[in-house]
Amino acid sequence: MKLVRYPHSNSLFSDFDSLFADHFRAFSPLLRSTLRSSTSAPYSGVEWYENEESYVARVELPGVKKENLKLELDDGLLRLAFERRRGLDEAGSFEKREQVLRVPETVNPDGISASLENGILELTLAKADEAKPVRIEIK
Amino acid sequence: MSEKQDSCCGGSCHTSEVAETATEKHSGVTIRPHYTSRYDDEAWEVAVTLPGVARDQVNVSIENEILEVEASRSNPVPEGWQALGDYPVERRYQLRLDVGPEVDPERISASQEDGVLTLRLPLKEATKPRTIAVS
């Protein structure tokens, strides 16, 4: 089945997007016989938080399942390698992507945990003991 | 295909691609989500990216041939935590699509999985292509 991809039409300057206007209302039978598609690059945003014990990174990974995500920490870089279905393609076509997060030097490499829910990956990165604040008791 | 993107701890690593309109800094933003669409002889399908949005936080409606998707995602900073960037506490997603007169509004269906809302918009019978037998 042939797919024709179009540039994404997310304009900030119109009130709504027209799904049909350009390529449906003025359709021709030839056009109708071809499956058409519009698409855009999904956004992968990252947010960082901190408390005394750890850092937390929230990463947007919409469309990614747990079994299709691999995490690897190497030399201060956390590599997120994932696969997800390409758009609405039902033929099993997956796209491979990779995102790299630079983690703080003060993270304990053995203290990283992760959960994935509704397309949000939450990474908890424990701080190394020497990076935690030390409370000094006043005698 | 593989793409790399560096992000760093500390905050400014954020949102260069997203169509985002800030309305109330720090408290909330309204975002027009990314979507993918396609059609065949039976229906349109639209996949809307709504990361972090639970199923009960999505509302889909259609009126006067305008399909509207509204959703929200609460993103509070836990007590005792410090945000290392300027992140909105709430994201509101709004997408309005002119679907034209060909879609049957009574048969629209939706499903949501892994932060992606998938809508199926069947075409009215009258708009489907027909085969004419040659006698």
mmCIF file of C-alpha atoms in Angstrom:
data_model
loop_
_atom_site.group_PDB
_atom_site.id
_atom_site.type_symbol
_atom_site.label_atom_id
_atom_site.label_comp_id
_atom_site.label_asym_id
_atom_site.label_seq_id
_atom_site.Cartn_x
_atom_site.Cartn_y
_atom_site.Cartn_z
ATOM 1 C CA MET A 1 0.000 0.000 0.000
ATOM 2 C CA LYS A 2 1.480 3.299 -1.049
ATOM 3 C CA LEU A 3 1.849 6.073 1.495
ATOM 4 C CA VAL A 4 2.277 9.694 0.571
ATOM 5 C CA ARG A 5 3.516 11.844 3.398
ATOM 6 C CA TYR A 6 2.906 15.533 3.680
ATOM 7 C CA PRO A 7 4.578 18.235 5.720
ATOM 8 C CA HIS A 8 2.799 18.799 8.962
ATOM 9 C CA SER A 9 0.176 21.483 8.970
ATOM 10 C CA ASN A 10 0.329 22.655 12.568
ATOM 11 C CA SER A 11 0.062 26.358 12.005
ATOM 12 C CA LEU A 12 0.005 28.633 15.007
ATOM 13 C CA PHE A 13 -1.838 31.195 12.972
ATOM 14 C CA SER A 14 -5.087 29.432 12.176
ATOM 15 C CA ASP A 15 -7.838 28.507 14.561
ATOM 16 C CA PHE A 16 -8.018 24.942 13.359
ATOM 17 C CA ASP A 17 -6.403 22.614 10.876
ATOM 18 C CA SER A 18 -8.359 21.352 7.940
ATOM 19 C CA LEU A 19 -8.035 17.632 7.572
ATOM 20 C CA PHE A 20 -9.710 17.601 4.215
ATOM 21 C CA ALA A 21 -9.533 20.998 2.630
ATOM 22 C CA ASP A 22 -6.481 20.578 0.473
ATOM 23 C CA HIS A 23 -6.644 16.993 -0.493
ATOM 24 C CA PHE A 24 -10.126 15.654 0.078
ATOM 25 C CA ARG A 25 -12.845 18.106 -0.774
ATOM 26 C CA ALA A 26 -11.355 18.666 -4.162
ATOM 27 C CA PHE A 27 -10.560 15.010 -4.504
ATOM 28 C CA SER A 28 -10.279 13.122 -7.667
ATOM 29 C CA PRO A 29 -10.939 9.385 -7.940
ATOM 30 C CA LEU A 30 -7.244 8.888 -8.554
ATOM 31 C CA LEU A 31 -6.332 10.607 -5.340
ATOM 32 C CA ARG A 32 -8.936 8.640 -3.420
ATOM 33 C CA SER A 33 -7.353 5.417 -4.494
ATOM 34 C CA THR A 34 -4.131 6.308 -2.756
ATOM 35 C CA LEU A 35 -3.765 6.211 0.975
ATOM 36 C CA ARG A 36 -2.499 9.558 2.065
ATOM 37 C CA SER A 37 -0.924 10.708 5.230
ATOM 38 C CA SER A 38 0.338 13.764 7.007
ATOM 39 C CA THR A 39 2.790 13.529 9.815
ATOM 40 C CA SER A 40 5.263 15.387 11.990
ATOM 41 C CA ALA A 41 8.206 14.566 14.174
ATOM 42 C CA PRO A 42 6.990 13.689 17.665
ATOM 43 C CA TYR A 43 8.316 15.947 20.362
ATOM 44 C CA SER A 44 10.582 14.518 23.035
ATOM 45 C CA GLY A 45 10.752 16.929 25.937
ATOM 46 C CA VAL A 46 12.740 16.419 29.126
ATOM 47 C CA GLU A 47 12.181 17.932 32.550
ATOM 48 C CA TRP A 48 14.616 17.704 35.434
ATOM 49 C CA TYR A 49 13.893 17.874 39.150
ATOM 50 C CA GLU A 50 16.043 17.497 42.238
ATOM 51 C CA ASN A 51 15.767 16.827 45.917
ATOM 52 C CA GLU A 52 18.351 16.010 48.548
ATOM 53 C CA GLU A 53 18.466 12.340 47.650
ATOM 54 C CA SER A 54 18.098 12.195 43.891
ATOM 55 C CA TYR A 55 17.397 13.725 40.518
ATOM 56 C CA VAL A 56 14.272 12.912 38.522
ATOM 57 C CA ALA A 57 14.005 13.252 34.758
ATOM 58 C CA ARG A 58 10.622 13.091 33.038
ATOM 59 C CA VAL A 59 10.965 12.298 29.356
ATOM 60 C CA GLU A 60 8.108 12.377 26.849
ATOM 61 C CA LEU A 61 8.133 9.177 24.818
ATOM 62 C CA PRO A 62 4.637 8.903 23.332
ATOM 63 C CA GLY A 63 3.884 5.679 21.524
ATOM 64 C CA VAL A 64 6.761 3.760 23.140
ATOM 65 C CA LYS A 65 6.130 0.497 24.970
ATOM 66 C CA LYS A 66 8.291 -0.716 27.831
ATOM 67 C CA GLU A 67 9.516 -3.729 25.859
ATOM 68 C CA ASN A 68 10.707 -1.451 23.064
ATOM 69 C CA LEU A 69 12.870 0.784 25.246
ATOM 70 C CA LYS A 70 16.460 0.180 26.316
ATOM 71 C CA LEU A 71 18.414 2.330 28.742
ATOM 72 C CA GLU A 72 22.172 2.362 28.992
ATOM 73 C CA LEU A 73 24.450 4.521 31.095
ATOM 74 C CA ASP A 74 27.940 5.047 29.738
ATOM 75 C CA ASP A 75 30.455 7.664 30.791
ATOM 76 C CA GLY A 76 27.894 10.097 32.151
ATOM 77 C CA LEU A 77 25.530 9.733 29.210
ATOM 78 C CA LEU A 78 22.219 7.936 29.566
ATOM 79 C CA ARG A 79 21.248 6.504 26.198
ATOM 80 C CA LEU A 80 17.561 5.902 25.498
ATOM 81 C CA ALA A 81 17.145 3.642 22.478
ATOM 82 C CA PHE A 82 13.551 2.951 21.500
ATOM 83 C CA GLU A 83 11.308 1.797 18.726
ATOM 84 C CA ARG A 84 7.769 2.887 18.060
ATOM 85 C CA ARG A 85 5.185 2.335 15.408
ATOM 86 C CA ARG A 86 5.639 4.732 12.533
ATOM 87 C CA GLY A 87 2.566 6.956 12.503
ATOM 88 C CA LEU A 88 -0.593 4.982 11.742
ATOM 89 C CA ASP A 89 1.135 2.375 9.681
ATOM 90 C CA GLU A 90 -0.422 -0.969 10.532
ATOM 91 C CA ALA A 91 2.042 -2.961 8.506
ATOM 92 C CA GLY A 92 4.392 -3.260 11.449
ATOM 93 C CA SER A 93 6.756 -0.532 10.350
ATOM 94 C CA PHE A 94 8.732 0.767 13.313
ATOM 95 C CA GLU A 95 11.038 3.711 13.546
ATOM 96 C CA LYS A 96 14.195 3.506 15.635
ATOM 97 C CA ARG A 97 15.191 6.505 17.641
ATOM 98 C CA GLU A 98 17.763 7.390 20.191
ATOM 99 C CA GLN A 99 17.906 10.136 22.753
ATOM 100 C CA VAL A 100 20.880 10.874 24.962
ATOM 101 C CA LEU A 101 20.665 12.565 28.341
ATOM 102 C CA ARG A 102 23.722 13.963 30.043
ATOM 103 C CA VAL A 103 23.391 13.014 33.689
ATOM 104 C CA PRO A 104 24.999 14.949 36.529
ATOM 105 C CA GLU A 105 28.410 13.701 37.619
ATOM 106 C CA THR A 106 27.108 13.282 41.131
ATOM 107 C CA VAL A 107 24.719 10.446 40.222
ATOM 108 C CA ASN A 108 25.278 6.989 41.670
ATOM 109 C CA PRO A 109 25.401 4.732 38.566
ATOM 110 C CA ASP A 110 23.881 1.839 40.545
ATOM 111 C CA GLY A 111 20.986 3.933 41.807
ATOM 112 C CA ILE A 112 18.996 4.566 38.639
ATOM 113 C CA SER A 113 15.422 3.338 38.278
ATOM 114 C CA ALA A 114 12.803 3.951 35.600
ATOM 115 C CA SER A 115 9.064 3.666 34.986
ATOM 116 C CA LEU A 116 7.024 4.269 31.840
ATOM 117 C CA GLU A 117 3.366 5.282 31.906
ATOM 118 C CA ASN A 118 1.122 7.011 29.350
ATOM 119 C CA GLY A 119 4.112 7.893 27.215
ATOM 120 C CA ILE A 120 6.130 9.485 30.033
ATOM 121 C CA LEU A 121 9.390 7.901 31.159
ATOM 122 C CA GLU A 122 10.273 8.828 34.724
ATOM 123 C CA LEU A 123 13.902 8.272 35.662
ATOM 124 C CA THR A 124 15.034 8.475 39.265
ATOM 125 C CA LEU A 125 18.775 8.946 39.630
ATOM 126 C CA ALA A 126 20.091 8.624 43.175
ATOM 127 C CA LYS A 127 22.816 11.032 44.124
ATOM 128 C CA ALA A 128 26.169 9.660 45.232
ATOM 129 C CA ASP A 129 26.671 9.908 48.976
ATOM 130 C CA GLU A 130 29.308 12.595 48.644
ATOM 131 C CA ALA A 131 26.843 14.774 46.755
ATOM 132 C CA LYS A 132 24.172 14.667 49.427
ATOM 133 C CA PRO A 133 24.039 17.534 51.845
ATOM 134 C CA VAL A 134 25.551 16.811 55.226
ATOM 135 C CA ARG A 135 23.742 18.073 58.259
ATOM 136 C CA ILE A 136 26.033 19.238 61.043
ATOM 137 C CA GLU A 137 24.738 18.874 64.480
ATOM 138 C CA ILE A 138 25.323 21.819 66.787
ATOM 139 C CA LYS A 139 26.442 20.674 70.177
ATOM 140 C CA MET B 1 16.678 5.680 11.093
ATOM 141 C CA SER B 2 18.233 6.945 14.207
ATOM 142 C CA GLU B 3 18.199 10.414 15.645
ATOM 143 C CA LYS B 4 20.273 11.778 18.445
ATOM 144 C CA GLN B 5 19.427 14.624 20.705
ATOM 145 C CA ASP B 6 21.441 15.877 23.591
ATOM 146 C CA SER B 7 19.737 17.079 26.669
ATOM 147 C CA CYS B 8 21.365 18.323 29.791
ATOM 148 C CA CYS B 9 20.402 18.541 33.388
ATOM 149 C CA GLY B 10 19.751 22.101 34.380
ATOM 150 C CA GLY B 11 16.840 23.166 32.398
ATOM 151 C CA SER B 12 17.112 24.841 29.041
ATOM 152 C CA CYS B 13 16.945 21.538 27.143
ATOM 153 C CA HIS B 14 13.343 21.769 26.043
ATOM 154 C CA THR B 15 10.567 22.264 23.485
ATOM 155 C CA SER B 16 12.171 23.488 20.315
ATOM 156 C CA GLU B 17 9.772 21.535 18.138
ATOM 157 C CA VAL B 18 6.485 21.666 19.932
ATOM 158 C CA ALA B 19 3.731 24.007 18.842
ATOM 159 C CA GLU B 20 3.218 25.597 22.176
ATOM 160 C CA THR B 21 1.582 28.800 23.245
ATOM 161 C CA ALA B 22 2.279 29.992 26.741
ATOM 162 C CA THR B 23 -0.741 31.478 28.380
ATOM 163 C CA GLU B 24 0.157 31.607 32.065
ATOM 164 C CA LYS B 25 3.836 31.290 32.721
ATOM 165 C CA HIS B 26 4.759 28.709 35.373
ATOM 166 C CA SER B 27 1.166 27.603 35.934
ATOM 167 C CA GLY B 28 -0.073 26.276 32.613
ATOM 168 C CA VAL B 29 0.277 26.257 28.871
ATOM 169 C CA THR B 30 -2.026 25.381 26.011
ATOM 170 C CA ILE B 31 -0.411 23.150 23.424
ATOM 171 C CA ARG B 32 -1.592 22.169 19.985
ATOM 172 C CA PRO B 33 -0.452 18.563 19.919
ATOM 173 C CA HIS B 34 1.280 16.868 17.040
ATOM 174 C CA TYR B 35 -0.832 14.503 15.026
ATOM 175 C CA THR B 36 -0.600 12.103 12.158
ATOM 176 C CA SER B 37 -3.479 11.422 9.780
ATOM 177 C CA ARG B 38 -4.269 9.237 6.841
ATOM 178 C CA TYR B 39 -7.300 7.975 4.986
ATOM 179 C CA ASP B 40 -8.428 5.170 2.768
ATOM 180 C CA ASP B 41 -11.747 4.398 1.129
ATOM 181 C CA GLU B 42 -13.449 3.683 4.449
ATOM 182 C CA ALA B 43 -12.273 6.224 6.975
ATOM 183 C CA TRP B 44 -9.850 8.805 8.185
ATOM 184 C CA GLU B 45 -7.540 7.876 11.029
ATOM 185 C CA VAL B 46 -5.861 10.458 13.210
ATOM 186 C CA ALA B 47 -3.229 9.745 15.874
ATOM 187 C CA VAL B 48 -2.783 12.573 18.379
ATOM 188 C CA THR B 49 0.268 12.703 20.633
ATOM 189 C CA LEU B 50 -0.823 13.316 24.232
ATOM 190 C CA PRO B 51 2.069 12.235 26.489
ATOM 191 C CA GLY B 52 1.230 11.913 30.152
ATOM 192 C CA VAL B 53 -2.502 12.277 29.626
ATOM 193 C CA ALA B 54 -4.725 9.703 31.325
ATOM 194 C CA ARG B 55 -7.741 8.351 29.475
ATOM 195 C CA ASP B 56 -10.223 10.185 31.685
ATOM 196 C CA GLN B 57 -8.526 13.507 30.964
ATOM 197 C CA VAL B 58 -9.389 13.467 27.271
ATOM 198 C CA ASN B 59 -12.529 14.881 25.715
ATOM 199 C CA VAL B 60 -13.359 14.414 22.030
ATOM 200 C CA SER B 61 -16.318 16.187 20.433
ATOM 201 C CA ILE B 62 -17.550 17.139 16.993
ATOM 202 C CA GLU B 63 -19.799 20.025 16.037
ATOM 203 C CA ASN B 64 -20.393 21.665 12.676
ATOM 204 C CA GLU B 65 -17.762 19.425 11.063
ATOM 205 C CA ILE B 66 -15.100 20.578 13.521
ATOM 206 C CA LEU B 67 -13.546 17.779 15.529
ATOM 207 C CA GLU B 68 -12.123 18.980 18.800
ATOM 208 C CA VAL B 69 -9.721 17.141 21.087
ATOM 209 C CA GLU B 70 -9.200 18.626 24.521
ATOM 210 C CA ALA B 71 -7.000 17.107 27.177
ATOM 211 C CA SER B 72 -5.000 18.117 30.190
ATOM 212 C CA ARG B 73 -2.007 16.817 32.043
ATOM 213 C CA SER B 74 -1.268 17.836 35.571
ATOM 214 C CA ASN B 75 2.438 17.975 36.261
ATOM 215 C CA PRO B 76 2.873 19.092 39.861
ATOM 216 C CA VAL B 77 6.291 19.385 41.458
ATOM 217 C CA PRO B 78 6.327 16.992 44.427
ATOM 218 C CA GLU B 79 6.812 18.527 47.825
ATOM 219 C CA GLY B 80 10.462 18.847 48.667
ATOM 220 C CA TRP B 81 11.467 18.812 45.018
ATOM 221 C CA GLN B 82 12.966 21.621 43.037
ATOM 222 C CA ALA B 83 12.344 22.008 39.325
ATOM 223 C CA LEU B 84 15.583 22.624 37.442
ATOM 224 C CA GLY B 85 13.800 24.473 34.666
ATOM 225 C CA ASP B 86 10.753 26.571 33.995
ATOM 226 C CA TYR B 87 8.149 23.852 33.509
ATOM 227 C CA PRO B 88 4.393 24.378 33.408
ATOM 228 C CA VAL B 89 2.430 22.805 36.234
ATOM 229 C CA GLU B 90 -0.408 21.998 33.861
ATOM 230 C CA ARG B 91 -0.462 21.325 30.145
ATOM 231 C CA ARG B 92 -3.699 21.711 28.249
ATOM 232 C CA TYR B 93 -3.856 20.160 24.819
ATOM 233 C CA GLN B 94 -6.278 21.468 22.224
ATOM 234 C CA LEU B 95 -6.588 20.332 18.630
ATOM 235 C CA ARG B 96 -9.351 21.399 16.247
ATOM 236 C CA LEU B 97 -9.690 19.719 12.884
ATOM 237 C CA ASP B 98 -12.084 20.576 10.083
ATOM 238 C CA VAL B 99 -13.186 17.098 9.034
ATOM 239 C CA GLY B 100 -15.614 18.204 6.334
ATOM 240 C CA PRO B 101 -19.039 16.781 5.497
ATOM 241 C CA GLU B 102 -17.766 13.339 4.490
ATOM 242 C CA VAL B 103 -17.286 11.978 8.017
ATOM 243 C CA ASP B 104 -20.146 10.220 9.785
ATOM 244 C CA PRO B 105 -20.100 11.857 13.242
ATOM 245 C CA GLU B 106 -22.183 9.058 14.773
ATOM 246 C CA ARG B 107 -19.551 6.405 14.112
ATOM 247 C CA ILE B 108 -16.385 8.128 15.324
ATOM 248 C CA SER B 109 -14.403 5.940 17.709
ATOM 249 C CA ALA B 110 -11.336 6.556 19.828
ATOM 250 C CA SER B 111 -8.712 4.579 21.699
ATOM 251 C CA GLN B 112 -5.723 5.609 23.749
ATOM 252 C CA GLU B 113 -2.480 3.827 24.446
ATOM 253 C CA ASP B 114 1.018 4.851 25.540
ATOM 254 C CA GLY B 115 0.204 8.553 25.365
ATOM 255 C CA VAL B 116 -1.256 8.423 21.852
ATOM 256 C CA LEU B 117 -4.955 8.980 21.098
ATOM 257 C CA THR B 118 -6.102 7.231 17.931
ATOM 258 C CA LEU B 119 -9.348 8.380 16.304
ATOM 259 C CA ARG B 120 -11.181 6.559 13.548
ATOM 260 C CA LEU B 121 -13.566 8.684 11.504
ATOM 261 C CA PRO B 122 -15.615 6.514 9.149
ATOM 262 C CA LEU B 123 -16.853 8.120 5.964
ATOM 263 C CA LYS B 124 -20.540 8.360 5.179
ATOM 264 C CA GLU B 125 -21.738 5.647 2.842
ATOM 265 C CA ALA B 126 -22.610 8.203 0.171
ATOM 266 C CA THR B 127 -19.024 9.423 -0.033
ATOM 267 C CA LYS B 128 -17.403 6.030 -0.418
ATOM 268 C CA PRO B 129 -16.202 5.134 -3.897
ATOM 269 C CA ARG B 130 -18.408 2.745 -5.839
ATOM 270 C CA THR B 131 -17.645 0.301 -8.541
ATOM 271 C CA ILE B 132 -19.890 0.602 -11.593
ATOM 272 C CA ALA B 133 -20.393 -2.601 -13.484
ATOM 273 C CA VAL B 134 -19.970 -2.322 -17.216
ATOM 274 C CA SER B 135 -22.702 -4.209 -19.006
#
